[in-house]
Coordinates of C-alpha atoms and ligand atoms in Angstrom, one line a residue:
M1 CA -8.1 -35.9 0.0
A2 CA -8.2 -32.8 2.2
T3 CA -8.9 -33.3 5.9
R4 CA -12.1 -31.5 6.9
L5 CA -11.6 -29.4 10.0
K6 CA -14.1 -28.2 12.6
D7 CA -16.4 -25.4 11.4
T8 CA -15.8 -21.8 12.3
D9 CA -17.6 -18.5 11.8
V10 CA -15.1 -16.6 9.6
V11 CA -11.9 -17.5 7.9
I12 CA -9.5 -14.6 7.1
V13 CA -7.0 -15.5 4.4
G14 CA -3.8 -13.6 5.3
L15 CA -3.1 -11.7 8.5
G16 CA -1.3 -8.6 7.1
A17 CA -2.3 -5.0 7.0
A18 CA -6.0 -5.7 6.0
G19 CA -6.7 -9.1 7.6
G20 CA -4.8 -8.2 10.8
V21 CA -7.1 -5.2 11.2
A22 CA -10.4 -6.9 10.2
A23 CA -9.8 -9.6 12.9
L24 CA -10.3 -7.1 15.7
P25 CA -13.9 -5.8 15.2
L26 CA -15.0 -9.4 14.3
T27 CA -13.6 -11.0 17.5
Q28 CA -14.6 -8.1 19.7
A29 CA -18.2 -8.8 18.6
G30 CA -17.8 -12.5 19.7
I31 CA -17.5 -13.9 16.2
D32 CA -15.0 -16.9 16.0
V33 CA -12.3 -16.2 13.5
I34 CA -9.6 -18.5 12.1
G35 CA -6.7 -16.5 10.5
L36 CA -4.9 -18.7 8.0
E37 CA -1.5 -17.1 7.4
A38 CA 1.0 -18.4 4.9
G39 CA 4.0 -17.1 7.0
T40 CA 5.0 -17.5 10.7
W41 CA 5.4 -15.2 13.6
L42 CA 8.6 -13.3 13.3
T43 CA 10.7 -12.4 16.3
K44 CA 12.8 -9.4 17.3
K45 CA 15.8 -11.4 16.2
D46 CA 14.4 -11.3 12.7
F47 CA 14.3 -7.5 13.0
A48 CA 18.0 -7.0 13.4
P49 CA 19.4 -4.0 11.4
D50 CA 20.6 -6.1 8.5
E51 CA 20.5 -4.3 5.2
L52 CA 22.0 -7.2 3.3
R53 CA 19.3 -9.6 4.4
N54 CA 16.4 -7.2 4.2
N55 CA 17.1 -5.0 1.3
V56 CA 19.3 -7.1 -0.9
R57 CA 18.4 -10.7 -0.3
G58 CA 14.7 -10.0 0.3
W59 CA 13.9 -11.6 3.6
P60 CA 15.0 -15.2 2.6
Q61 CA 13.6 -16.5 6.0
G62 CA 10.3 -14.5 5.8
A63 CA 9.0 -14.2 2.3
Q64 CA 9.3 -17.8 1.1
K65 CA 5.8 -18.2 -0.4
A66 CA 5.8 -14.7 -2.0
N67 CA 9.3 -15.2 -3.5
Q68 CA 8.0 -18.5 -5.2
E69 CA 5.0 -16.9 -6.9
I70 CA 6.3 -13.6 -8.2
P71 CA 3.9 -12.4 -10.9
T72 CA 5.1 -12.2 -14.4
S73 CA 4.6 -8.9 -16.2
R74 CA 4.4 -7.4 -19.7
A75 CA 3.5 -3.9 -20.9
T76 CA 0.7 -4.9 -23.3
S77 CA -0.9 -8.2 -24.5
S78 CA 1.4 -8.1 -27.5
S79 CA 4.7 -7.3 -25.7
P80 CA 7.2 -9.8 -24.5
T81 CA 7.2 -10.9 -20.9
A82 CA 9.7 -8.8 -18.9
P83 CA 12.5 -10.7 -17.1
R84 CA 11.1 -12.0 -13.8
G85 CA 12.6 -10.7 -10.6
S86 CA 13.8 -13.0 -7.8
I87 CA 12.4 -11.1 -4.9
H88 CA 8.8 -10.3 -4.1
P89 CA 8.5 -7.1 -2.1
M90 CA 5.7 -8.3 0.2
Q91 CA 6.1 -10.3 3.4
N92 CA 4.7 -13.7 4.5
A93 CA 4.3 -13.4 8.3
V94 CA 1.8 -12.6 11.0
G95 CA 1.4 -8.9 10.4
G96 CA 2.2 -9.3 6.7
T97 CA 4.0 -6.4 5.0
T98 CA 3.3 -4.0 7.9
L99 CA 6.3 -5.6 9.5
H100 CA 8.8 -4.2 7.0
Y101 CA 6.8 -1.4 5.2
W102 CA 7.8 2.3 5.5
A103 CA 4.7 3.0 7.6
Q104 CA 3.6 6.2 5.9
S105 CA -0.1 6.3 6.8
W106 CA -2.0 8.6 4.6
R107 CA -5.7 9.3 4.1
L108 CA -6.9 9.8 0.6
N109 CA -8.1 13.3 -0.4
P110 CA -11.7 14.1 -1.1
W111 CA -10.9 14.4 -4.9
D112 CA -9.7 10.8 -5.0
F113 CA -13.2 9.5 -4.3
A114 CA -14.8 11.6 -7.1
V115 CA -12.2 11.9 -9.9
V116 CA -14.8 11.7 -12.7
S117 CA -17.5 14.0 -11.4
E118 CA -15.0 16.5 -10.1
T119 CA -12.9 16.5 -13.3
K120 CA -16.0 17.0 -15.5
R121 CA -17.3 19.7 -13.2
R122 CA -14.1 21.7 -13.1
Y123 CA -12.6 21.1 -16.6
G124 CA -15.3 19.4 -18.7
A125 CA -15.8 15.8 -19.9
S126 CA -13.2 16.1 -22.6
R127 CA -10.4 16.1 -20.0
M128 CA -11.0 12.5 -19.0
P129 CA -8.0 10.5 -20.2
K130 CA -8.8 8.3 -23.2
G131 CA -9.2 4.6 -22.4
S132 CA -9.4 5.1 -18.7
T133 CA -12.0 3.1 -16.8
V134 CA -11.8 5.4 -13.8
E135 CA -15.1 6.1 -12.0
D136 CA -16.2 7.7 -8.8
W137 CA -16.2 5.6 -5.6
P138 CA -19.6 4.5 -4.4
F139 CA -19.1 6.9 -1.4
G140 CA -17.0 9.9 -0.4
L141 CA -14.4 10.6 2.2
D142 CA -17.0 11.5 4.8
E143 CA -18.2 7.8 4.8
L144 CA -14.6 6.6 5.4
E145 CA -13.5 9.3 7.9
P146 CA -14.7 7.5 11.0
Y147 CA -12.8 4.3 10.0
Y148 CA -9.6 6.3 9.2
D149 CA -10.0 7.8 12.7
K150 CA -10.6 4.4 14.3
V151 CA -7.5 2.8 12.7
E152 CA -5.3 5.8 13.4
Y153 CA -6.1 5.4 17.1
E154 CA -6.1 1.6 17.2
V155 CA -2.9 1.1 15.3
G156 CA -1.3 4.4 16.3
V157 CA -0.4 7.1 13.8
S158 CA 1.8 10.1 14.5
G159 CA 1.2 13.2 12.5
Q160 CA 0.1 16.9 12.3
A161 CA -3.5 17.5 11.4
G162 CA -4.1 20.2 8.8
N163 CA -7.9 20.3 8.8
I164 CA -10.0 19.6 11.8
N165 CA -13.7 20.0 11.1
G166 CA -12.9 22.6 8.4
T167 CA -10.5 24.7 10.5
I168 CA -7.2 24.8 8.6
D169 CA -4.0 24.4 10.7
P170 CA -1.0 25.6 8.5
R171 CA 1.4 23.2 10.4
G172 CA -0.4 20.3 8.8
N173 CA -1.6 19.4 5.3
R174 CA -4.0 22.2 4.4
F175 CA -5.3 20.1 1.4
E176 CA -6.4 17.2 3.5
G177 CA -10.2 16.5 3.8
A178 CA -11.8 17.4 7.1
R179 CA -11.0 15.1 10.0
K180 CA -12.8 15.0 13.3
R181 CA -9.8 15.1 15.6
A182 CA -6.0 15.3 15.7
Y183 CA -3.7 12.3 15.3
P184 CA -3.1 10.3 18.5
M185 CA 0.5 11.3 18.5
P186 CA 2.5 14.4 17.4
P187 CA 4.6 13.9 14.2
L188 CA 8.0 12.3 14.1
R189 CA 10.7 14.9 14.6
W190 CA 12.7 16.4 11.7
T191 CA 16.4 16.5 11.0
D192 CA 18.3 19.6 10.1
F193 CA 18.2 18.7 6.4
I194 CA 14.4 18.2 6.5
E195 CA 14.1 21.6 8.3
R196 CA 16.1 23.1 5.4
M197 CA 13.9 21.5 2.8
A198 CA 10.8 22.7 4.6
G199 CA 12.3 26.3 4.6
A200 CA 13.0 26.0 0.9
A201 CA 9.4 25.0 0.2
R202 CA 8.1 27.9 2.2
S203 CA 10.3 30.3 0.3
L204 CA 8.7 29.0 -2.9
G205 CA 5.3 29.8 -1.5
W206 CA 4.5 26.1 -0.9
H207 CA 3.1 24.4 2.2
P208 CA 5.4 21.8 3.7
F209 CA 4.2 19.6 6.5
P210 CA 5.3 16.4 8.3
G211 CA 3.9 13.2 6.8
P212 CA 1.8 10.8 8.9
A213 CA 3.5 7.6 10.1
A214 CA 2.4 4.4 11.8
V215 CA 5.4 4.9 14.0
N216 CA 5.3 6.0 17.6
S217 CA 6.7 9.5 18.1
R218 CA 6.2 8.9 21.8
S219 CA 5.4 5.9 23.9
Y220 CA 2.0 4.7 22.8
Q221 CA -0.1 1.7 24.0
N222 CA 2.9 0.6 26.2
R223 CA 5.2 0.4 23.3
S224 CA 8.4 2.4 22.9
A225 CA 8.9 5.6 20.9
C226 CA 11.0 5.5 17.8
M227 CA 14.8 5.6 18.3
Y228 CA 15.3 7.0 14.7
H229 CA 18.2 4.6 14.2
G230 CA 16.8 3.5 10.8
F231 CA 17.3 0.2 9.0
C232 CA 13.6 -0.3 8.9
N233 CA 13.3 0.6 5.2
R234 CA 12.3 -3.0 4.4
G235 CA 13.2 -4.0 8.0
G236 CA 11.1 -4.7 11.1
C237 CA 11.3 -2.8 14.3
H238 CA 13.1 -4.5 17.3
V239 CA 11.4 -2.1 19.8
D240 CA 7.9 -2.3 18.5
A241 CA 7.8 1.4 17.7
K242 CA 6.5 0.6 14.2
N243 CA 2.8 -0.2 14.5
S244 CA 2.5 -3.4 12.5
T245 CA -0.7 -5.3 13.0
A246 CA 1.5 -8.0 14.7
V247 CA 1.9 -5.7 17.7
T248 CA -1.4 -3.9 17.6
T249 CA -4.7 -5.2 16.4
I250 CA -3.8 -8.9 16.1
P251 CA -2.7 -9.4 19.8
R252 CA -5.8 -7.5 20.8
A253 CA -8.0 -9.8 18.7
Q254 CA -6.3 -12.8 20.3
A255 CA -7.0 -11.4 23.7
T256 CA -10.7 -11.7 23.1
G257 CA -10.3 -15.5 22.9
H258 CA -12.1 -15.6 19.5
L259 CA -9.1 -15.5 17.1
K260 CA -7.2 -18.7 16.3
I261 CA -4.1 -18.2 14.1
V262 CA -2.9 -21.0 11.9
T263 CA 0.6 -20.2 10.6
R264 CA 2.3 -21.7 7.5
A265 CA -1.2 -22.3 6.0
H266 CA -1.0 -21.7 2.3
V267 CA -4.6 -21.2 1.1
T268 CA -5.0 -22.6 -2.4
T269 CA -8.7 -22.3 -3.3
I270 CA -12.0 -21.2 -2.0
E271 CA -15.0 -23.7 -2.1
V272 CA -18.6 -22.9 -2.9
D273 CA -21.9 -24.8 -2.6
G274 CA -24.5 -25.3 -5.4
H275 CA -26.0 -21.9 -4.7
G276 CA -22.8 -19.9 -5.1
Q277 CA -22.3 -19.5 -1.4
V278 CA -18.7 -19.8 -0.1
T279 CA -18.3 -22.9 2.2
G280 CA -14.7 -22.6 3.3
V281 CA -11.1 -22.7 2.0
N282 CA -8.5 -25.4 1.1
Y283 CA -5.0 -24.9 2.5
V284 CA -1.8 -26.8 2.4
T285 CA 0.8 -27.1 5.2
D286 CA 3.9 -29.1 4.6
G287 CA 2.2 -30.9 1.7
V288 CA -0.8 -31.9 3.8
E289 CA -4.2 -30.6 2.6
Y290 CA -6.9 -29.3 4.8
F291 CA -10.4 -28.0 4.2
Q292 CA -11.5 -25.3 6.7
P293 CA -15.3 -24.8 6.6
A294 CA -16.6 -21.3 7.5
K295 CA -19.8 -19.3 7.4
A296 CA -18.0 -16.4 5.7
V297 CA -14.6 -15.9 4.1
L298 CA -12.5 -12.7 4.0
V299 CA -9.7 -12.8 1.5
A300 CA -6.9 -10.5 2.5
S301 CA -3.8 -11.8 0.8
F302 CA -2.7 -8.7 -1.1
T303 CA -3.9 -7.7 -4.6
Y304 CA -2.1 -10.2 -6.7
E305 CA -3.0 -13.2 -4.5
N306 CA -6.6 -12.0 -3.9
V307 CA -7.1 -12.0 -7.7
R308 CA -5.2 -15.3 -8.2
L309 CA -7.2 -17.1 -5.5
L310 CA -10.5 -16.0 -7.0
L311 CA -9.4 -17.0 -10.5
L312 CA -8.1 -20.4 -9.2
S313 CA -11.3 -21.2 -7.4
K314 CA -13.3 -22.6 -10.3
S315 CA -16.6 -24.5 -9.7
K316 CA -19.8 -25.4 -11.5
A317 CA -21.3 -22.1 -10.2
F318 CA -18.2 -20.1 -11.2
P319 CA -16.5 -21.8 -14.2
N320 CA -14.2 -18.8 -14.8
G321 CA -13.2 -18.3 -11.2
L322 CA -15.0 -17.3 -8.0
A323 CA -17.2 -14.2 -8.4
N324 CA -16.1 -13.9 -12.0
N325 CA -19.3 -14.7 -14.0
H326 CA -19.2 -11.2 -15.4
G327 CA -15.5 -11.3 -16.3
Q328 CA -14.5 -8.5 -13.9
V329 CA -11.9 -10.3 -11.7
G330 CA -8.5 -8.9 -12.7
R331 CA -9.9 -5.8 -14.5
H332 CA -9.2 -2.2 -13.6
Y333 CA -5.7 -3.0 -12.3
F334 CA -3.2 -0.3 -11.8
S335 CA -0.2 0.4 -9.6
H336 CA 1.0 3.6 -8.1
H337 CA 3.5 5.3 -10.3
Q338 CA 6.4 5.1 -7.8
G339 CA 9.2 5.5 -10.3
A340 CA 10.2 8.7 -12.0
G341 CA 12.0 10.0 -8.9
V342 CA 14.5 12.9 -8.6
S343 CA 17.9 12.8 -6.9
A344 CA 19.9 15.8 -5.8
L345 CA 23.5 16.4 -4.9
F346 CA 24.4 18.9 -2.2
P347 CA 27.7 20.6 -1.2
F348 CA 27.2 19.7 2.5
N349 CA 26.5 16.6 4.6
L350 CA 22.9 15.7 5.2
N351 CA 23.4 13.3 8.1
A352 CA 20.9 11.0 6.5
W353 CA 22.5 7.9 8.0
Y354 CA 20.2 8.6 10.9
G355 CA 16.4 8.3 10.4
L356 CA 13.7 6.3 8.7
P357 CA 11.7 6.7 5.5
A358 CA 8.5 7.8 7.4
Q359 CA 10.4 10.7 8.9
G360 CA 10.2 13.5 6.4
V361 CA 8.6 16.6 4.9
A362 CA 5.8 16.5 2.3
V363 CA 4.4 19.0 -0.2
D364 CA 0.9 18.4 -1.5
N365 CA 0.6 21.6 -3.5
W366 CA 1.0 19.5 -6.7
A367 CA -1.1 16.4 -5.6
D368 CA -4.5 15.3 -6.8
D369 CA -6.6 18.4 -7.9
N370 CA -5.0 20.8 -5.3
F371 CA -3.9 23.1 -8.2
D372 CA -5.5 24.4 -11.3
H373 CA -5.1 22.0 -14.2
G374 CA -6.8 24.4 -16.6
G375 CA -3.8 25.0 -18.8
L376 CA -2.3 21.6 -18.3
D377 CA -2.7 18.4 -20.3
F378 CA -3.3 15.9 -17.5
I379 CA -5.4 15.3 -14.4
G380 CA -4.1 14.3 -11.0
G381 CA -0.7 15.0 -9.5
G382 CA 1.9 13.9 -7.1
N383 CA 2.9 14.1 -3.4
L384 CA 6.5 15.2 -3.0
W385 CA 8.2 13.4 -0.1
V386 CA 11.8 14.1 1.2
Y387 CA 12.9 11.8 4.0
S388 CA 15.9 10.8 6.0
D389 CA 17.2 7.3 5.3
R390 CA 20.5 6.1 4.1
R391 CA 22.1 2.7 4.7
P392 CA 25.7 1.7 3.7
I393 CA 24.9 -0.5 0.7
G394 CA 22.3 1.9 -0.6
A395 CA 24.7 4.8 -0.2
A396 CA 27.4 3.0 -2.2
G397 CA 24.8 2.5 -5.0
M398 CA 24.2 6.2 -5.4
S399 CA 24.3 8.0 -8.7
T400 CA 27.5 9.8 -9.5
F401 CA 25.6 12.5 -11.3
G402 CA 28.0 12.3 -14.2
R403 CA 30.9 13.5 -12.0
A404 CA 32.7 10.2 -11.7
P405 CA 32.8 6.8 -13.4
G406 CA 30.9 3.9 -11.8
W407 CA 34.0 2.0 -10.7
G408 CA 37.6 2.3 -9.7
S409 CA 39.5 4.7 -7.5
A410 CA 37.8 7.8 -8.9
W411 CA 34.4 6.2 -8.1
K412 CA 35.6 5.4 -4.6
S413 CA 36.8 8.9 -3.8
F414 CA 33.5 10.3 -5.2
I415 CA 31.4 8.0 -2.9
K416 CA 33.7 8.9 0.1
E417 CA 33.0 12.6 -0.4
Y418 CA 29.3 12.5 -1.5
A419 CA 27.7 9.4 0.2
D420 CA 26.0 11.6 2.7
R421 CA 25.5 14.5 0.3
S422 CA 22.7 13.2 -1.9
N423 CA 19.0 12.8 -1.4
S424 CA 16.4 11.0 -3.5
A425 CA 12.8 12.2 -3.3
Y426 CA 9.8 9.8 -3.4
I427 CA 7.2 11.2 -5.7
Q428 CA 3.9 9.3 -5.4
K429 CA 1.6 10.1 -8.3
S430 CA -2.0 9.4 -9.1
T431 CA -2.5 6.5 -11.5
L432 CA -5.7 5.6 -13.3
P433 CA -7.1 2.3 -14.4
Y434 CA -7.4 1.6 -18.1
E435 CA -9.3 -0.8 -20.3
D436 CA -6.2 -2.7 -21.4
N437 CA -4.4 -2.9 -18.0
Y438 CA -5.3 -6.1 -16.2
L439 CA -4.3 -9.2 -14.2
D440 CA -4.9 -12.8 -15.1
L441 CA -3.3 -16.2 -14.6
D442 CA 0.0 -16.8 -16.4
P443 CA -0.5 -19.6 -19.0
E444 CA 3.0 -21.0 -18.4
V445 CA 4.6 -20.0 -15.2
K446 CA 3.6 -22.0 -12.1
D447 CA 4.3 -21.9 -8.3
P448 CA 5.9 -25.0 -6.6
L449 CA 2.4 -26.4 -5.9
G450 CA 1.7 -26.3 -9.6
F451 CA -0.8 -23.3 -9.6
P452 CA -0.3 -20.6 -12.3
V453 CA 1.2 -17.4 -10.9
C454 CA -0.5 -14.0 -11.5
R455 CA 0.3 -12.2 -14.7
I456 CA 0.3 -8.4 -15.0
T457 CA -0.4 -6.8 -18.4
A458 CA -0.2 -3.1 -17.8
E459 CA 1.7 0.1 -18.6
Y460 CA 1.6 3.7 -17.5
K461 CA -0.3 5.8 -20.1
E462 CA 0.2 9.4 -21.3
N463 CA -1.7 10.9 -18.3
E464 CA 0.7 9.2 -15.8
R465 CA 3.8 10.1 -17.8
R466 CA 2.8 13.8 -18.0
I467 CA 2.2 13.9 -14.2
A468 CA 5.6 12.3 -13.8
A469 CA 7.4 15.0 -15.9
F470 CA 5.4 17.8 -14.2
T471 CA 6.2 16.6 -10.6
Q472 CA 9.8 16.1 -11.5
D473 CA 10.0 19.8 -12.5
K474 CA 8.5 20.8 -9.2
M475 CA 10.9 18.5 -7.3
E476 CA 13.9 19.9 -9.1
Q477 CA 12.8 23.4 -8.3
W478 CA 12.5 22.5 -4.6
Y479 CA 15.9 20.9 -4.4
R480 CA 17.6 23.8 -6.2
E481 CA 15.9 26.2 -3.8
A482 CA 17.5 24.2 -1.0
G483 CA 21.0 24.5 -2.5
A484 CA 21.3 21.4 -4.7
I485 CA 24.3 21.5 -7.1
A486 CA 23.2 18.7 -9.4
I487 CA 20.0 16.9 -10.2
Q488 CA 19.3 13.6 -11.7
R489 CA 15.8 12.4 -12.9
A490 CA 14.7 8.8 -13.4
P491 CA 12.8 7.9 -16.6
V492 CA 9.1 8.8 -16.5
G493 CA 8.0 5.1 -16.8
G494 CA 6.6 2.6 -19.2
A495 CA 5.6 -0.9 -18.2
M496 CA 4.1 -1.5 -14.7
G497 CA 6.0 -4.3 -13.0
V498 CA 5.3 -5.9 -9.7
S499 CA 4.3 -3.2 -7.2
T500 CA 4.0 -2.8 -3.5
H501 CA 1.0 -0.4 -4.2
A502 CA -1.1 -2.7 -6.5
Y503 CA -4.8 -1.7 -6.9
G504 CA -7.9 -3.0 -8.6
G505 CA -8.7 -6.5 -9.8
T506 CA -11.8 -6.8 -7.5
R507 CA -13.2 -3.3 -7.9
M508 CA -15.9 -2.1 -5.5
G509 CA -19.2 -0.6 -6.7
D510 CA -22.9 -0.9 -6.9
N511 CA -23.3 -2.6 -10.2
A512 CA -23.3 -6.4 -10.0
E513 CA -22.3 -6.6 -13.7
T514 CA -19.3 -4.4 -13.6
H515 CA -18.1 -4.6 -10.0
V516 CA -16.7 -7.6 -8.2
V517 CA -17.6 -6.4 -4.7
N518 CA -20.3 -4.2 -3.4
R519 CA -19.7 -0.9 -1.5
W520 CA -19.2 -3.0 1.7
G521 CA -16.5 -5.2 0.2
F522 CA -18.7 -8.3 -0.3
A523 CA -18.9 -10.1 -3.7
H524 CA -22.0 -9.4 -5.6
E525 CA -22.0 -13.0 -6.9
A526 CA -21.0 -14.7 -3.7
P527 CA -22.4 -12.6 -0.8
N528 CA -20.6 -14.3 2.1
L529 CA -17.2 -13.7 0.4
G530 CA -15.5 -10.5 1.5
V531 CA -12.4 -9.0 -0.2
L532 CA -10.0 -6.8 1.8
G533 CA -7.1 -4.8 0.4
A534 CA -6.3 -2.3 -2.3
S535 CA -7.8 -4.7 -4.9
V536 CA -11.2 -3.2 -4.1
M537 CA -10.0 0.4 -4.7
G538 CA -10.8 2.2 -8.0
T539 CA -8.3 5.2 -7.5
S540 CA -5.0 5.5 -5.9
G541 CA -4.7 9.2 -5.2
A542 CA -1.1 10.5 -4.7
H543 CA -0.6 8.8 -1.3
N544 CA 0.3 5.4 0.0
P545 CA -2.6 2.9 0.3
T546 CA -2.3 1.1 3.6
L547 CA -4.3 3.3 5.9
T548 CA -7.1 3.4 3.4
V549 CA -6.9 -0.4 3.0
Q550 CA -7.1 -0.7 6.8
A551 CA -10.0 1.7 7.1
L552 CA -11.9 -0.2 4.4
A553 CA -11.1 -3.5 6.2
W554 CA -12.5 -2.3 9.4
R555 CA -15.6 -1.1 7.6
T556 CA -16.1 -4.4 5.9
A557 CA -15.7 -6.3 9.1
E558 CA -18.1 -4.0 11.0
H559 CA -20.6 -4.5 8.2
L560 CA -20.3 -8.3 8.6
V561 CA -20.8 -8.0 12.4
K562 CA -23.9 -5.9 11.9
N563 CA -25.4 -8.1 9.2
W564 CA -24.1 -11.5 10.5
K565 CA -27.5 -13.1 10.3
H566 CA -27.9 -12.2 6.6
I567 CA -24.3 -12.7 5.3
G568 CA -23.0 -15.6 7.3
R569 CA -24.0 -18.9 5.7
T570 CA -26.4 -20.9 7.9
Ligands
FAD1 C1 9.1 -2.0 1.5 C2 7.7 -1.6 1.5 C3 7.4 -0.3 2.0 C4 6.0 0.1 2.0 N1 5.8 1.3 2.5 C5 4.5 1.6 2.7 C6 4.1 2.9 3.3 O1 5.0 3.6 3.8 N2 2.8 3.2 3.4 C7 1.9 2.4 2.9 O2 0.7 2.8 3.0 N3 2.1 1.3 2.3 C8 3.4 0.9 2.1 N4 3.7 -0.3 1.5 C9 2.6 -1.1 1.0 C10 1.9 -1.9 2.1 O3 2.8 -2.8 2.6 C11 0.7 -2.6 1.6 O4 -0.3 -1.6 1.1 C12 -0.1 -3.4 2.6 O5 0.8 -4.3 3.3 C13 -1.2 -4.2 1.9 O6 -1.9 -4.9 2.8 P1 -2.5 -6.3 2.6 O7 -3.1 -6.8 3.8 O8 -3.3 -6.3 1.3 O9 -1.2 -7.2 2.2 P2 -0.1 -7.7 3.2 O10 0.2 -6.8 4.3 O11 1.1 -8.1 2.4 O12 -0.7 -9.0 3.9 C14 -1.1 -10.1 3.1 C15 -0.9 -11.4 4.0 O13 -1.5 -12.5 3.3 C16 -0.7 -13.6 3.5 N5 -0.9 -14.5 2.4 C17 -0.7 -14.3 1.1 N6 -1.1 -15.3 0.3 C18 -1.7 -16.2 1.2 C19 -2.3 -17.4 1.0 N7 -2.5 -18.0 -0.2 N8 -2.7 -18.1 2.1 C20 -2.6 -17.6 3.3 N9 -2.0 -16.4 3.5 C21 -1.6 -15.7 2.5 C22 0.7 -13.0 3.5 O14 1.7 -13.9 4.0 C23 0.5 -11.7 4.3 O15 0.7 -12.0 5.6 C24 5.0 -0.8 1.5 C25 5.4 -2.1 1.0 C26 6.7 -2.5 1.0 C27 7.0 -3.8 0.5
SF4_2 S1 13.9 3.8 13.3 FE1 12.2 3.7 14.7 S2 10.6 2.4 13.7 FE2 12.6 2.1 12.6 S3 13.4 0.3 13.6 FE3 14.3 2.1 14.7 S4 13.0 2.4 16.4 FE4 11.9 1.1 15.0

């Protein structure tokens, strides 16, 4: 029998990118919040530059819960289950995955909010990919712009604006939607190699610009500027220059006196009353069960766990899982197509042993609908990203570009000569949701508490594979222009495995029958349940999700503050 704890106003499940941001506007408004976090506080000692621990062994001290509930995956409902990995990419800690993420902090482009209407307007209805369930967001970029701005300043984002109130600045991204003001910090500086790549892009007639990063390019909010020493590709920052929520919004929320953080609290289910209102959550710490009552609950435990928690929370009112009486929880799932990269070999050193993955040059000429798709057979596109980051183990694992065997003395001398002469681009491509791509509970595999893990049934379809091949061509052209002597392309992709950019499953929209949450992020069927994270998003665009996740989280929390009397259970 769970111990019933003292009532609170709001429970947030998970204090990562989304939950860690939502806590601030709530507590600033005087609402009492309990943050139930499965992980612990991590210390600077945990952020030592240790490639073996962080990149190879997967944070054995930090990601204990995540590593024990890795989703299973299969391409289609009739394909075999893929071999299950042993490391979950996400983090369990106060600050969540913002502790060890790459910190690229992009806004979505205007097109990403209106894929269906814009595609039909520009190319005709026949261009919508078959089987896709993509739809326009219930609002456009202008609605989210103030929240992007808020988060960029609260968390701290460095970057070069490309469009302030409609005035284009060619130093930034000329394709971005209009923003009200510049970033709070200038962009991270470039290396010689990044300058060279920017020059090559310009000579192709493209528009290179520095990508936005939640990393201090100068001292900000009394925290250090970045030292560019690296090791934070899956590592934390020992000088707090990376702006995780653990060093930004969470301590500020604590300072209000209205945030209580309970660490090592593994939330297992969400309870409801007879009217379908959420009453609180059950959690387990060291095998002991607690029930934390609350007037409202915000679930912010990353896409797979958001969906799993809802599906596990069965009751008389919700026999198929919380807020799932219309069978929508788990639907419209997709993950960014992060594979299909391109690697290049150069005849000179790149000095990439110095730098971090958020320090780089982007080209958006081939992203979203920034180019004419009239003669093409797909919609969407990709962001081309070249960055400075190489660690010893990663370098030793580089491709030999068919110039040496993968072992022995010939391999060793190749690595010795070329370890600092190769670069791999990160090409982030739009991905759409499809009817037959979804999340549910695995019928066989369980976590150590006996709860089924999440199961992914999803594959990249023709539209995504065509984008992949197209953007690989562009990336190869860019590398060759910069002097590459050999190119290697990764396969264009099939099954969607576990992803760090996982979207959908609790899609947002105005129709209570087809959307899990409304335009404010609250469940249509359980109005005092909010869902935070990319699980509410219906499109991915060609850029990383976290800034959008955080802007949405702020907006949902602000809506709760403004409507506390109507939403909070009395
Ligand atoms: C290596 C890496 C690099 C990345 N780089 C970028 C990047 O450059 N830019 C970008 O935009 N995105 C990046 N991402 C993705 C980014 O980390 C996610 O978009 C973001 O963290 C999602 O926010 P979230 O709050 O949904 O999840 P998280 O930040 O993971 O937070 C979820 C929190 O919930 C807690 N939790 C989970 N289950 C429970 C439970 N049952 N009970 C209690 N607590 C629970 C977890 O411990 C965690 O603290 C990267 C991810 C990885 C792994
Ligand atoms: S490179 Fe910058 S952000 Fe990364 S750990 Fe070093 S100081 Fe921190």
